[in-house]
Amino acid sequence: MASKMFMGNMPELMEIILNNLNNEFNSLYSCALVSRHWCKMSIPILWQNPFSYPSDQRPLFISQYFSSLDENERLILKEYRINVKFPNTLFNYAKFLKVFNLSSLEFKVKKWLEFQLANSEPDSSSIYYIINLLFKLFIESGASLQKLDLNFSYYQINPEIFYSLGRNEQFFSRLQDLFLGLTPDCIIENDTILLKILAKNATKLSTLKLDEFYPYYEPQLLCALICIIKSQEQLRRFNLVGLEFPTEFQGIILALESQKISLQEVILECCECSNEFKVLKNCKNLEILRINDCFNEEILEASLNTLEINRYLIDTSNIVQLLTKSGTLLQRLKLVSTDEPIREESLLLETIKSFCPNITYLNLSNITFSTQFFELIDNLQKLQFLTLRDIYEIDDEQKTLVIKFAKLLPLTLQYLDLRFSDLDTYFDILLNNCYAPLKYLLINDLDNEKKAKALNEFCIRRRSLNYVGVEKWLNLNDNIKKEVERNVTLKACERIVVNC
């Protein structure tokens, strides 16, 4: 089998393997040098998203795109003092583009021009000319995008771009993820034209994100956004980020009625929920709702699998309806009250305990370490992931509570995150009394022998722990690290953290 793969006789399998290296530039580049067969499979993947490569590298790859320029376009480059070599290439690299981020393109073009102009500052006209030139090359190369990120800037998209898009409908026809940055001061007439083209040609979106949404755009632009939503065959995820907490949405949210069968996830950020949002109760397959810094969330109605709320203050009375309606369907719950304790905490704990026994993922902050909280944990017999934040009212006299809590942890629990709470201080007591078969444990630091001893003893006793995440990774003592890594693998927390 290995010889067949090496000779390129199993292209489907090799393509799967290489696609798993999608974000590992050096590994993919090495694969391209192995053989002609591997090169043919690696190069298209390498060039799917070239503008995402590290910002400290010179974007010299841009020159490769210009091999297909006509004489007139090459002369214009010289007028901008750009004397670039036009290499004869083995591939039509522009055709491989799958991810197009306008902001990344602009940044890379500036870096490329600085190099071409011997580090002198390029003027805006040359930057925008190159951006439009590349945009046109990508469209006319036969490329078919999967992901498009348009953060509208001040520069003008040339009319010839729209002409090219009209002749090359395949450029947007397979688009799955669309992110639109809609800063009001940057919106110009041509942007509305581009949105109308997207509404016509990009009808297979899975994800749509509207960033910096402002309710008082020009009517034509709002109409184009509504058309994009309504033209979709099967939109699954919708994300709206408001600018200055909008209270009106001019039919944008109502347009989601057209996606009531397919819509599965809604993310709302920095906005005030209005009556428009009642349309979500008609979305039959809506499972996931994420709310970040929003107001009037009590107006929302849905039976959910996943609920995530992040706010400076969470008021239980505003979310009881969501919890009770979701009931036994709810499996993943994250409630982060960033600045204040959760209001009506007792009602919250009782509601979760009474209506939501099937939770497998729980992330709570600013909760009192109390008997009622223990009763909730004891009732969640399917709990697998537990994160506790901002629990700071544990003193030496309450060590018995830590012991009680440790013994209550269900035997289904695999993941425990204690980084941002006082429980991390009582790490040794907790582990010495814990019988849950933890596989992942996240802590703030591992800075003394007492913690290391408790961790080693837990590993030997339970034989389940695979990874320990350490928040203060750079402060980790080498001797302690060596001692602990005899029994468990240590990682920086961001490598193993599990989000809702």
PDB file of C-alpha atoms in Angstrom, residues 130 269 409 444:
ATOM      1  CA  ILE A 130      -2.876  45.430  -7.720  1.00  0.00           C
ATOM      2  CA  GLU A 269     -23.409  39.824  19.472  1.00  0.00           C
ATOM      3  CA  LEU A 409     -18.119  14.712  40.636  1.00  0.00           C
ATOM      4  CA  ASN A 444      -3.683  27.857  36.425  1.00  0.00           C
TER       5      ASN A 444
END
